[in-house]
GROMACS .gro file of C-alpha atoms in nm:
model
  418
    1MET     CA    1  -0.602  -8.493 -10.936
    2LYS     CA    2  -0.483  -8.830 -10.807
    3MET     CA    3  -0.211  -8.975 -11.024
    4LYS     CA    4  -0.223  -9.341 -11.131
    5ARG     CA    5   0.064  -9.547 -11.011
    6ARG     CA    6   0.259  -9.707 -11.294
    7ILE     CA    7   0.415 -10.051 -11.255
    8PRO     CA    8   0.753 -10.079 -11.427
    9LEU     CA    9   0.766 -10.319 -11.719
   10TYR     CA   10   1.055 -10.511 -11.564
   11ALA     CA   11   0.837 -10.582 -11.257
   12LEU     CA   12   0.558 -10.720 -11.473
   13ALA     CA   13   0.805 -10.938 -11.658
   14LEU     CA   14   0.949 -11.065 -11.330
   15ALA     CA   15   0.601 -11.148 -11.201
   16ALA     CA   16   0.517 -11.332 -11.521
   17LEU     CA   17   0.838 -11.533 -11.502
   18THR     CA   18   0.773 -11.617 -11.137
   19LEU     CA   19   0.417 -11.729 -11.211
   20ASN     CA   20   0.536 -11.935 -11.505
   21ALA     CA   21   0.801 -12.099 -11.288
   22CYS     CA   22   0.536 -12.192 -11.031
   23ILE     CA   23   0.320 -12.348 -11.299
   24ASP     CA   24   0.614 -12.531 -11.453
   25HIS     CA   25   0.709 -12.684 -11.119
   26GLU     CA   26   0.360 -12.796 -11.027
   27PRO     CA   27   0.381 -13.176 -11.050
   28ALA     CA   28   0.144 -13.341 -11.294
   29ASN     CA   29  -0.108 -13.587 -11.152
   30ALA     CA   30   0.006 -13.949 -11.177
   31GLU     CA   31  -0.338 -14.098 -11.106
   32CYS     CA   32  -0.542 -14.251 -11.387
   33ASP     CA   33  -0.868 -14.392 -11.251
   34ILE     CA   34  -1.228 -14.395 -11.359
   35GLU     CA   35  -1.393 -14.230 -11.061
   36ARG     CA   36  -1.758 -14.229 -11.168
   37CYS     CA   37  -1.944 -14.412 -11.443
   38TRP     CA   38  -2.312 -14.424 -11.533
   39ILE     CA   39  -2.548 -14.482 -11.823
   40HIS     CA   40  -2.861 -14.289 -11.917
   41LEU     CA   41  -3.197 -14.449 -11.996
   42ASP     CA   42  -3.530 -14.270 -12.027
   43GLN     CA   43  -3.710 -14.552 -11.843
   44PRO     CA   44  -3.448 -14.726 -11.626
   45GLU     CA   45  -3.713 -14.921 -11.433
   46ASP     CA   46  -3.795 -15.114 -11.751
   47ILE     CA   47  -3.439 -15.247 -11.766
   48PHE     CA   48  -3.307 -15.245 -11.409
   49TYR     CA   49  -3.447 -15.346 -11.073
   50HIS     CA   50  -3.355 -15.009 -10.918
   51ASP     CA   51  -3.289 -14.659 -11.055
   52TYR     CA   52  -2.946 -14.660 -10.892
   53ASP     CA   53  -2.842 -14.969 -11.091
   54THR     CA   54  -2.758 -14.729 -11.376
   55LEU     CA   55  -2.471 -14.600 -11.158
   56ALA     CA   56  -2.154 -14.808 -11.134
   57GLY     CA   57  -1.952 -14.851 -10.819
   58GLU     CA   58  -2.032 -14.814 -10.451
   59PRO     CA   59  -2.194 -14.541 -10.241
   60ILE     CA   60  -1.949 -14.289 -10.095
   61SER     CA   61  -2.092 -14.379  -9.755
   62VAL     CA   62  -2.400 -14.537  -9.604
   63ASP     CA   63  -2.529 -14.183  -9.547
   64ARG     CA   64  -2.495 -14.090  -9.916
   65PRO     CA   65  -2.634 -14.392 -10.100
   66ALA     CA   66  -2.712 -14.205 -10.423
   67GLU     CA   67  -2.353 -14.090 -10.470
   68LYS     CA   68  -2.146 -14.374 -10.611
   69VAL     CA   69  -1.778 -14.396 -10.696
   70VAL     CA   70  -1.589 -14.669 -10.875
   71PRO     CA   71  -1.351 -14.845 -10.631
   72THR     CA   72  -0.988 -14.791 -10.725
   73SER     CA   73  -0.928 -15.167 -10.722
   74LEU     CA   74  -1.192 -15.227 -10.991
   75ASP     CA   75  -1.096 -15.254 -11.359
   76SER     CA   76  -1.410 -15.428 -11.485
   77ILE     CA   77  -1.731 -15.224 -11.465
   78VAL     CA   78  -2.049 -15.426 -11.512
   79PHE     CA   79  -2.410 -15.304 -11.512
   80THR     CA   80  -2.656 -15.586 -11.438
   81THR     CA   81  -3.013 -15.570 -11.573
   82ARG     CA   82  -3.332 -15.755 -11.491
   83TRP     CA   83  -3.317 -16.117 -11.599
   84ASN     CA   84  -3.576 -16.061 -11.875
   85ALA     CA   85  -3.445 -15.726 -12.008
   86THR     CA   86  -3.271 -15.657 -12.337
   87ILE     CA   87  -3.067 -15.363 -12.465
   88SER     CA   88  -3.018 -15.351 -12.840
   89GLN     CA   89  -2.942 -14.982 -12.904
   90PRO     CA   90  -2.631 -14.781 -12.806
   91VAL     CA   91  -2.673 -14.611 -12.469
   92PRO     CA   92  -2.521 -14.279 -12.354
   93LEU     CA   93  -2.223 -14.363 -12.132
   94PHE     CA   94  -2.092 -14.105 -11.888
   95ILE     CA   95  -1.743 -14.136 -11.738
   96GLU     CA   96  -1.551 -13.911 -11.500
   97VAL     CA   97  -1.180 -13.974 -11.460
   98THR     CA   98  -0.908 -13.845 -11.228
   99PRO     CA   99  -0.862 -13.468 -11.281
  100GLY     CA  100  -0.610 -13.407 -11.557
  101ALA     CA  101  -0.622 -13.764 -11.690
  102LYS     CA  102  -0.729 -13.842 -12.047
  103LEU     CA  103  -0.988 -14.102 -12.146
  104PHE     CA  104  -0.980 -14.314 -12.461
  105ILE     CA  105  -1.202 -14.588 -12.603
  106ILE     CA  106  -1.038 -14.872 -12.795
  107GLN     CA  107  -1.176 -14.893 -13.149
  108ASP     CA  108  -1.020 -15.122 -13.410
  109GLY     CA  109  -0.714 -15.152 -13.191
  110ARG     CA  110  -0.665 -14.774 -13.169
  111GLU     CA  111  -0.708 -14.536 -12.878
  112VAL     CA  112  -0.974 -14.280 -12.969
  113PRO     CA  113  -1.048 -13.987 -12.733
  114PHE     CA  114  -1.382 -14.047 -12.561
  115VAL     CA  115  -1.630 -13.771 -12.481
  116SER     CA  116  -1.844 -13.846 -12.176
  117GLY     CA  117  -2.210 -13.891 -12.272
  118THR     CA  118  -2.136 -14.045 -12.612
  119PRO     CA  119  -2.369 -14.337 -12.702
  120VAL     CA  120  -2.178 -14.665 -12.683
  121ASP     CA  121  -2.268 -15.013 -12.806
  122LEU     CA  122  -2.321 -15.204 -12.483
  123HIS     CA  123  -2.593 -15.428 -12.623
  124ALA     CA  124  -2.713 -15.714 -12.407
  125THR     CA  125  -2.967 -15.941 -12.573
  126ALA     CA  126  -2.942 -16.264 -12.370
  127VAL     CA  127  -2.736 -16.430 -12.101
  128GLY     CA  128  -2.377 -16.429 -12.222
  129GLU     CA  129  -2.461 -16.228 -12.535
  130ASN     CA  130  -2.335 -15.877 -12.475
  131ALA     CA  131  -2.079 -15.624 -12.592
  132GLU     CA  132  -1.777 -15.544 -12.378
  133GLN     CA  133  -1.608 -15.213 -12.453
  134HIS     CA  134  -1.248 -15.137 -12.360
  135PHE     CA  135  -1.118 -14.804 -12.233
  136VAL     CA  136  -0.779 -14.659 -12.137
  137VAL     CA  137  -0.721 -14.381 -11.886
  138ARG     CA  138  -0.383 -14.206 -11.918
  139SER     CA  139  -0.245 -13.996 -11.634
  140GLU     CA  140  -0.178 -13.624 -11.664
  141ASP     CA  141   0.196 -13.688 -11.644
  142GLU     CA  142   0.153 -13.937 -11.934
  143ILE     CA  143   0.358 -14.198 -11.749
  144TRP     CA  144   0.081 -14.421 -11.612
  145SER     CA  145  -0.227 -14.579 -11.764
  146ARG     CA  146  -0.510 -14.813 -11.668
  147HIS     CA  147  -0.726 -15.036 -11.883
  148TYR     CA  148  -1.096 -15.082 -11.807
  149ARG     CA  149  -1.369 -15.310 -11.942
  150ILE     CA  150  -1.728 -15.185 -11.936
  151SER     CA  151  -2.031 -15.397 -12.015
  152ILE     CA  152  -2.397 -15.460 -11.945
  153GLN     CA  153  -2.495 -15.815 -11.860
  154ILE     CA  154  -2.825 -15.998 -11.833
  155PRO     CA  155  -2.837 -16.244 -11.544
  156PRO     CA  156  -2.996 -16.587 -11.578
  157MET     CA  157  -3.364 -16.621 -11.496
  158PRO     CA  158  -3.387 -16.646 -11.117
  159SER     CA  159  -3.394 -17.017 -11.049
  160TYR     CA  160  -3.294 -17.232 -10.760
  161PRO     CA  161  -3.102 -17.553 -10.827
  162PRO     CA  162  -3.225 -17.845 -10.613
  163GLU     CA  163  -2.877 -17.904 -10.472
  164GLY     CA  164  -2.851 -17.541 -10.357
  165PHE     CA  165  -2.600 -17.279 -10.470
  166GLU     CA  166  -2.262 -17.451 -10.461
  167ILE     CA  167  -1.952 -17.235 -10.411
  168LYS     CA  168  -1.613 -17.400 -10.463
  169PHE     CA  169  -1.372 -17.104 -10.501
  170GLU     CA  170  -1.231 -17.243 -10.826
  171GLY     CA  171  -1.248 -16.922 -11.032
  172TYR     CA  172  -0.930 -16.750 -10.917
  173GLU     CA  173  -0.641 -16.572 -11.086
  174LEU     CA  174  -0.381 -16.307 -11.008
  175ASN     CA  175  -0.492 -15.947 -11.044
  176SER     CA  176  -0.387 -15.747 -11.352
  177ASN     CA  177  -0.053 -15.656 -11.190
  178GLY     CA  178   0.017 -16.011 -11.071
  179GLN     CA  179   0.031 -15.906 -10.706
  180TYR     CA  180  -0.252 -16.093 -10.534
  181TYR     CA  181  -0.541 -16.333 -10.599
  182VAL     CA  182  -0.888 -16.229 -10.710
  183TRP     CA  183  -1.194 -16.451 -10.755
  184THR     CA  184  -1.493 -16.471 -10.987
  185GLU     CA  185  -1.785 -16.700 -10.917
  186THR     CA  186  -1.797 -17.000 -11.154
  187ASN     CA  187  -2.141 -17.131 -11.056
  188PRO     CA  188  -2.364 -17.047 -11.359
  189PHE     CA  189  -2.655 -16.979 -11.122
  190LEU     CA  190  -2.452 -16.713 -10.939
  191THR     CA  191  -2.294 -16.515 -11.222
  192GLU     CA  192  -2.389 -16.183 -11.058
  193ILE     CA  193  -2.203 -16.259 -10.736
  194GLN     CA  194  -1.889 -16.053 -10.680
  195TRP     CA  195  -1.629 -16.176 -10.431
  196ALA     CA  196  -1.398 -15.928 -10.259
  197ASN     CA  197  -1.136 -15.923  -9.985
  198GLY     CA  198  -0.882 -15.693  -9.823
  199ASN     CA  199  -0.585 -15.793 -10.040
  200PRO     CA  200  -0.573 -15.452 -10.216
  201GLY     CA  201  -0.539 -15.283  -9.877
  202PHE     CA  202  -0.263 -15.520  -9.766
  203ARG     CA  203  -0.068 -15.433 -10.081
  204MET     CA  204  -0.050 -15.073  -9.959
  205SER     CA  205   0.122 -15.182  -9.637
  206LYS     CA  206   0.341 -15.459  -9.782
  207SER     CA  207   0.388 -15.402 -10.151
  208SER     CA  208   0.683 -15.644 -10.157
  209ALA     CA  209   0.467 -15.941 -10.050
  210LYS     CA  210   0.439 -16.233 -10.290
  211PRO     CA  211   0.087 -16.353 -10.388
  212ASN     CA  212   0.100 -16.644 -10.141
  213GLU     CA  213   0.200 -16.409  -9.860
  214TYR     CA  214  -0.125 -16.211  -9.873
  215PRO     CA  215  -0.404 -16.262  -9.618
  216THR     CA  216  -0.641 -16.420  -9.875
  217VAL     CA  217  -0.493 -16.676 -10.111
  218ALA     CA  218  -0.597 -16.966 -10.333
  219VAL     CA  219  -0.450 -17.311 -10.270
  220PRO     CA  220  -0.467 -17.515 -10.593
  221GLU     CA  221  -0.508 -17.860 -10.438
  222GLY     CA  222  -0.586 -18.035 -10.111
  223GLY     CA  223  -0.948 -17.927 -10.077
  224VAL     CA  224  -1.237 -18.147  -9.971
  225ASP     CA  225  -1.250 -18.305 -10.318
  226GLY     CA  226  -0.877 -18.273 -10.376
  227GLY     CA  227  -0.908 -17.948 -10.572
  228PRO     CA  228  -0.863 -17.578 -10.490
  229TYR     CA  229  -0.968 -17.419 -10.164
  230LEU     CA  230  -0.965 -17.080  -9.993
  231LYS     CA  231  -0.701 -16.999  -9.729
  232LEU     CA  232  -0.730 -16.695  -9.501
  233THR     CA  233  -0.445 -16.593  -9.270
  234THR     CA  234  -0.411 -16.309  -9.021
  235CYS     CA  235  -0.091 -16.129  -9.123
  236ASP     CA  236   0.147 -15.874  -8.975
  237THR     CA  237   0.125 -15.546  -9.170
  238GLY     CA  238   0.484 -15.448  -9.083
  239GLY     CA  239   0.628 -15.107  -9.005
  240PHE     CA  240   0.371 -14.916  -9.207
  241GLY     CA  241   0.088 -15.092  -9.023
  242ARG     CA  242   0.240 -15.004  -8.687
  243MET     CA  243   0.281 -14.643  -8.794
  244VAL     CA  244  -0.092 -14.608  -8.869
  245ASN     CA  245  -0.192 -14.832  -8.576
  246MET     CA  246  -0.326 -15.109  -8.801
  247ARG     CA  247  -0.090 -15.387  -8.700
  248ILE     CA  248  -0.272 -15.687  -8.843
  249ALA     CA  249  -0.473 -15.774  -9.152
  250ALA     CA  250  -0.713 -16.062  -9.108
  251GLY     CA  251  -0.769 -16.283  -9.409
  252ASN     CA  252  -1.124 -16.221  -9.526
  253HIS     CA  253  -1.343 -16.308  -9.823
  254PHE     CA  254  -1.697 -16.183  -9.876
  255ILE     CA  255  -1.969 -16.103 -10.126
  256GLY     CA  256  -1.950 -15.732 -10.197
  257SER     CA  257  -1.662 -15.498 -10.273
  258PHE     CA  258  -1.357 -15.344 -10.111
  259ASP     CA  259  -1.280 -14.972 -10.148
  260VAL     CA  260  -0.904 -14.946 -10.108
  261GLY     CA  261  -0.931 -14.565 -10.113
  262GLN     CA  262  -1.100 -14.579  -9.771
  263ALA     CA  263  -0.883 -14.851  -9.622
  264LEU     CA  264  -0.619 -14.633  -9.455
  265ASN     CA  265  -0.849 -14.353  -9.334
  266GLY     CA  266  -0.838 -14.462  -8.972
  267GLN     CA  267  -1.074 -14.706  -8.804
  268ALA     CA  268  -1.387 -14.551  -8.957
  269GLY     CA  269  -1.236 -14.563  -9.304
  270ALA     CA  270  -1.126 -14.923  -9.265
  271LEU     CA  271  -1.479 -15.026  -9.167
  272ALA     CA  272  -1.630 -14.827  -9.455
  273ALA     CA  273  -1.389 -14.991  -9.702
  274THR     CA  274  -1.569 -15.327  -9.677
  275ARG     CA  275  -1.904 -15.300  -9.859
  276PHE     CA  276  -2.113 -15.608  -9.789
  277GLY     CA  277  -2.383 -15.765 -10.004
  278GLN     CA  278  -2.542 -15.764 -10.346
  279PRO     CA  279  -2.910 -15.779 -10.446
  280PHE     CA  280  -3.027 -16.142 -10.432
  281ALA     CA  281  -3.351 -16.288 -10.571
  282HIS     CA  282  -3.370 -16.586 -10.333
  283LYS     CA  283  -3.447 -16.636  -9.964
  284PRO     CA  284  -3.151 -16.806  -9.788
  285THR     CA  285  -3.229 -17.072  -9.532
  286ARG     CA  286  -2.896 -17.245  -9.460
  287LEU     CA  287  -2.523 -17.201  -9.512
  288ARG     CA  288  -2.310 -17.514  -9.495
  289GLY     CA  289  -1.965 -17.622  -9.601
  290PHE     CA  290  -1.627 -17.736  -9.471
  291TYR     CA  291  -1.361 -17.553  -9.274
  292ARG     CA  292  -1.030 -17.598  -9.095
  293PHE     CA  293  -0.906 -17.347  -8.837
  294LYS     CA  294  -0.598 -17.303  -8.622
  295PRO     CA  295  -0.552 -16.984  -8.417
  296GLY     CA  296  -0.227 -16.793  -8.394
  297ALA     CA  297  -0.028 -16.804  -8.073
  298VAL     CA  298  -0.117 -16.466  -7.918
  299LYS     CA  299  -0.420 -16.248  -7.983
  300GLN     CA  300  -0.332 -15.879  -7.965
  301ASP     CA  301  -0.531 -15.560  -7.942
  302ARG     CA  302  -0.499 -15.267  -8.180
  303GLN     CA  303  -0.201 -15.128  -7.986
  304GLY     CA  304  -0.021 -15.463  -8.011
  305ASN     CA  305  -0.079 -15.561  -7.646
  306PRO     CA  306  -0.145 -15.931  -7.569
  307MET     CA  307  -0.507 -16.012  -7.493
  308ASP     CA  308  -0.625 -16.269  -7.243
  309GLU     CA  309  -0.832 -16.463  -7.494
  310ALA     CA  310  -0.776 -16.690  -7.790
  311ASP     CA  311  -0.841 -16.587  -8.146
  312VAL     CA  312  -1.129 -16.746  -8.337
  313CYS     CA  313  -1.252 -16.736  -8.696
  314ASP     CA  314  -1.585 -16.607  -8.822
  315ILE     CA  315  -1.832 -16.740  -9.082
  316TYR     CA  316  -2.169 -16.580  -9.147
  317CYS     CA  317  -2.445 -16.504  -9.396
  318VAL     CA  318  -2.653 -16.184  -9.377
  319PHE     CA  319  -2.978 -16.110  -9.563
  320TYR     CA  320  -3.100 -15.748  -9.545
  321ARG     CA  321  -3.332 -15.487  -9.698
  322ASN     CA  322  -3.130 -15.285  -9.950
  323THR     CA  323  -3.349 -14.972  -9.955
  324ASP     CA  324  -3.463 -14.736  -9.685
  325ALA     CA  325  -3.810 -14.586  -9.630
  326ALA     CA  326  -3.742 -14.324  -9.899
  327GLY     CA  327  -3.637 -14.587 -10.153
  328LYS     CA  328  -3.269 -14.498 -10.139
  329GLN     CA  329  -3.005 -14.766 -10.167
  330VAL     CA  330  -2.866 -14.923  -9.851
  331GLN     CA  331  -2.544 -15.122  -9.841
  332LEU     CA  332  -2.395 -15.248  -9.518
  333ASP     CA  333  -2.029 -15.201  -9.430
  334GLY     CA  334  -1.789 -15.322  -9.166
  335ALA     CA  335  -1.948 -15.103  -8.900
  336ASN     CA  336  -2.300 -15.244  -8.926
  337VAL     CA  337  -2.294 -15.569  -9.124
  338LEU     CA  338  -2.395 -15.763  -8.812
  339SER     CA  339  -2.597 -15.493  -8.633
  340SER     CA  340  -2.800 -15.292  -8.888
  341GLU     CA  341  -3.174 -15.262  -8.837
  342ASN     CA  342  -3.211 -15.355  -9.206
  343ILE     CA  343  -3.098 -15.711  -9.134
  344VAL     CA  344  -3.383 -15.960  -9.156
  345GLY     CA  345  -3.192 -16.290  -9.161
  346LEU     CA  346  -2.862 -16.402  -9.009
  347ALA     CA  347  -2.662 -16.726  -8.997
  348ARG     CA  348  -2.338 -16.725  -8.795
  349ILE     CA  349  -2.099 -16.987  -8.665
  350ASN     CA  350  -2.098 -17.048  -8.289
  351HIS     CA  351  -1.754 -16.927  -8.186
  352ALA     CA  352  -1.751 -17.141  -7.872
  353GLU     CA  353  -1.791 -17.453  -8.085
  354VAL     CA  354  -1.521 -17.380  -8.344
  355ASP     CA  355  -1.266 -17.661  -8.368
  356THR     CA  356  -0.918 -17.511  -8.326
  357SER     CA  357  -0.704 -17.816  -8.398
  358GLY     CA  358  -0.633 -17.712  -8.756
  359GLU     CA  359  -0.655 -18.075  -8.867
  360GLY     CA  360  -0.883 -18.227  -9.129
  361TRP     CA  361  -1.187 -18.081  -9.302
  362LEU     CA  362  -1.481 -18.034  -9.067
  363PRO     CA  363  -1.842 -17.954  -9.165
  364PHE     CA  364  -2.034 -17.644  -9.061
  365ASP     CA  365  -2.410 -17.612  -9.098
  366LEU     CA  366  -2.566 -17.276  -9.009
  367PRO     CA  367  -2.941 -17.204  -9.025
  368VAL     CA  368  -3.049 -16.855  -9.131
  369ASN     CA  369  -3.265 -16.716  -8.850
  370TYR     CA  370  -3.522 -16.451  -8.951
  371ASN     CA  371  -3.652 -16.175  -8.727
  372THR     CA  372  -3.941 -16.082  -8.957
  373GLU     CA  373  -4.141 -16.211  -9.251
  374VAL     CA  374  -4.023 -16.124  -9.600
  375SER     CA  375  -4.239 -16.098  -9.910
  376GLU     CA  376  -4.149 -16.341 -10.188
  377ASP     CA  377  -4.242 -16.076 -10.445
  378ASP     CA  378  -4.006 -15.825 -10.282
  379VAL     CA  379  -3.727 -16.082 -10.273
  380LYS     CA  380  -3.766 -16.163 -10.641
  381GLU     CA  381  -3.771 -15.791 -10.722
  382ARG     CA  382  -3.431 -15.776 -10.547
  383HIS     CA  383  -3.531 -15.552 -10.262
  384TYR     CA  384  -3.301 -15.760 -10.042
  385SER     CA  385  -2.926 -15.814 -10.053
  386MET     CA  386  -2.717 -16.104  -9.932
  387THR     CA  387  -2.359 -16.147  -9.823
  388ILE     CA  388  -2.148 -16.441  -9.712
  389CYS     CA  389  -1.830 -16.365  -9.519
  390PHE     CA  390  -1.531 -16.564  -9.393
  391SER     CA  391  -1.257 -16.421  -9.169
  392SER     CA  392  -0.950 -16.569  -9.001
  393SER     CA  393  -1.000 -16.339  -8.698
  394VAL     CA  394  -1.342 -16.253  -8.561
  395ASP     CA  395  -1.228 -15.905  -8.452
  396GLY     CA  396  -1.008 -15.845  -8.755
  397ALA     CA  397  -1.216 -15.546  -8.866
  398TYR     CA  398  -1.101 -15.372  -8.547
  399PHE     CA  399  -0.737 -15.483  -8.594
  400ARG     CA  400  -0.754 -15.732  -8.310
  401GLY     CA  401  -0.635 -16.086  -8.377
  402ALA     CA  402  -0.348 -16.331  -8.363
  403ILE     CA  403  -0.083 -16.325  -8.633
  404GLY     CA  404  -0.083 -16.667  -8.797
  405SER     CA  405  -0.451 -16.752  -8.737
  406GLU     CA  406  -0.550 -16.959  -9.039
  407LEU     CA  407  -0.897 -17.043  -9.170
  408CYS     CA  408  -0.942 -17.272  -9.471
  409VAL     CA  409  -1.281 -17.301  -9.644
  410ASP     CA  410  -1.414 -17.524  -9.922
  411ASN     CA  411  -1.730 -17.666 -10.081
  412VAL     CA  412  -1.977 -17.412  -9.943
  413THR     CA  413  -2.347 -17.446 -10.021
  414LEU     CA  414  -2.615 -17.181  -9.972
  415GLU     CA  415  -2.961 -17.335  -9.944
  416CYS     CA  416  -3.267 -17.121 -10.016
  417GLU     CA  417  -3.643 -17.151  -9.979
  418TYR     CA  418  -3.691 -17.050 -10.344
   0.00000   0.00000   0.00000
């Protein structure tokens, strides 16, 4: 008969102590983000323009449009309904946070543990009449925390002001940590528009930079009408940028979102980090405004070698179909924002005609050229998205540009057919 081998008790104790020591020394997670967030409705099409509007955030990639994550730079999560929708009952709210982190909802000034899927009062009964709920995510190591606001908003009835959609870049403030500028659109006809830029990515390479040393900054006075204006500068990303072969950061500002989690994942990640466009219920016809541009001294390639050409800024507007043949969401990114087959209309500044003196405010007036007919019904049902983009270096997305190139923009107007 084969005898069973006995393991001495002291060996078992030693193994247990060793295992316990390994567990004790495993560092707790310091991250505290909302990674995914969505609401459940039995008939989402009655409230939203698209099924995927019940998901917050941005697609993981253009190839996986149905899988959305909340960008790490975002601390306000907003679901936008149809203009004529109302939500009066609590809706089940689902939230996934960083593994190990704890989620709380703020009720009567207290942090109450929140169970994903719990119905939450996010009522939205008219424009500007909605409930905003506050949440806190605390890290596993209990050292860090993040505050989030979640709401559902009803946009104004789609209407086109006779003067066009005026954009003056007046709604700016420092982010929640006071590190860099962020913008919200103040035009009441464009309350859904979300402006983004690469400032969160620059913070990762130069965390010591002051707000006015970032690529995209607000200047409080001196604009066309004497007020605020937008200043974009191509900046040196320092030693960290050289280490990852991303030596410059062009100042940029665009309608869409920026996913800082992708920003340092090589060239492909940097292009994927810029998500261009939001659904738009109007057909753009013209983009005009005022600019001032002065290029930096030497344009360099990604390896830092001088290039035999001058730097130039970029200004454009893109109008594109935001679903594919299967009805899945499409959002353009830095790799295809000017080349995608979904683009139906494009306005872009003529680089050869850009004034490079850097003196005075000069007008630009760019017609939107269409390559196909678009249905007015489809436009009003938000089957198309629109972005406007400004950049201090035309090749900034590929880390080519001149340090010091500066583009200033003010008093922009988007004209539409309806």
